[in-house]
Coordinates of C-alpha atoms in Angstrom, one line a residue:
M1 CA 0.0 0.1 -0.2
F2 CA 2.6 2.3 1.0
G3 CA 4.8 1.4 -2.0
L4 CA 2.0 2.3 -4.3
K5 CA 1.4 5.7 -2.6
N6 CA 5.3 6.4 -2.8
Q7 CA 5.3 5.6 -6.5
A8 CA 2.4 7.8 -7.1
I9 CA 4.0 10.7 -5.4
S10 CA 7.2 10.0 -7.2
M11 CA 5.6 10.1 -10.6
G12 CA 3.7 13.7 -9.5
R13 CA 7.0 15.0 -9.1
N14 CA 8.3 13.7 -12.0
L15 CA 5.7 15.2 -14.1
Y16 CA 5.8 18.7 -12.2
N17 CA 9.5 18.9 -12.9
K18 CA 9.0 17.7 -16.8
A19 CA 6.3 20.4 -16.8
Q20 CA 8.7 22.9 -15.3
I21 CA 11.3 22.2 -18.0
Y22 CA 8.8 22.7 -20.8
Y23 CA 7.4 25.8 -19.2
Q24 CA 10.9 27.4 -19.1
S25 CA 11.9 26.4 -22.6
G26 CA 8.5 27.8 -23.7
K27 CA 9.3 31.0 -21.9
H28 CA 12.8 31.2 -23.5
I29 CA 11.4 30.9 -26.9
A30 CA 8.7 33.3 -26.5
H31 CA 11.1 35.8 -25.0
A32 CA 13.3 35.4 -28.0
I33 CA 10.4 35.9 -30.4
D34 CA 9.4 38.9 -28.3
R35 CA 13.0 40.5 -28.7
G36 CA 12.7 39.7 -32.6
Y37 CA 9.3 41.6 -32.6
T38 CA 10.8 44.5 -30.7
V39 CA 13.6 44.9 -33.3
F40 CA 11.1 44.5 -36.0
K41 CA 8.9 47.3 -34.3
K42 CA 11.7 49.7 -34.2
I43 CA 12.4 49.0 -37.6
H44 CA 8.9 49.4 -38.9
G45 CA 8.7 52.6 -36.8
A46 CA 11.4 54.4 -38.8
M47 CA 10.3 53.0 -42.1
A48 CA 6.4 53.6 -41.7
P49 CA 6.2 56.5 -43.9
Q50 CA 7.9 55.2 -46.6
L51 CA 6.1 52.0 -46.6
A52 CA 2.9 53.9 -46.5
N53 CA 4.2 55.8 -49.6
A54 CA 5.2 52.7 -51.5
S55 CA 2.7 50.4 -50.4
P56 CA -0.5 51.3 -48.6
E57 CA -1.9 47.9 -48.7
L58 CA 1.2 46.6 -47.2
A59 CA 1.3 49.0 -44.5
K60 CA -2.1 48.0 -43.2
V61 CA -1.2 44.3 -43.3
T62 CA 1.9 45.1 -41.3
K63 CA 0.0 47.3 -38.7
R64 CA -2.8 44.4 -38.3
A65 CA -0.2 42.0 -37.8
M66 CA 1.3 44.0 -35.1
G67 CA -2.0 44.5 -33.6
S68 CA -2.7 40.8 -33.8
Y69 CA 0.8 40.3 -32.1
E70 CA 0.1 42.6 -29.3
A71 CA -3.1 40.8 -28.3
T72 CA -1.4 37.3 -28.7
R73 CA 1.5 38.6 -26.4
A74 CA -1.2 39.8 -23.9
A75 CA -2.7 36.4 -23.6
V76 CA 0.5 34.8 -23.4
M77 CA 1.6 37.1 -20.6
S78 CA -1.9 36.3 -18.8
A79 CA -0.9 32.5 -19.1
N80 CA 2.7 33.3 -17.9
Q81 CA 1.2 34.6 -14.6
V82 CA -1.0 31.6 -14.2
G83 CA 2.1 29.2 -14.8
E84 CA 4.1 31.3 -12.4
R85 CA 1.4 30.8 -9.7
I86 CA 1.3 27.1 -10.5
G87 CA 5.1 26.8 -10.4
A88 CA 5.1 28.4 -6.9
M89 CA 3.0 25.3 -5.8
R90 CA 5.0 22.5 -4.1
F91 CA 4.3 18.7 -3.9
A92 CA 4.3 17.1 -0.4

């Protein structure tokens, strides 16, 4: 009986540790993507007037894509807060 309980606890800890590793990896990737977006946003800000003159349709698409990214980023940040709360939990 106690062996099964200890095995279940061990499996739970193992699953928790794997989830933590995957969470940290995902967070690292998301941060790298966000850094790339930040660079793109700076470049776009400098070139926005030229882009609007050269191709108004492309300017609209990039502006819409940037707005979509910002909305997605907000959702990811919200999920990150949930992940941090879960990460603060400890198993007995």
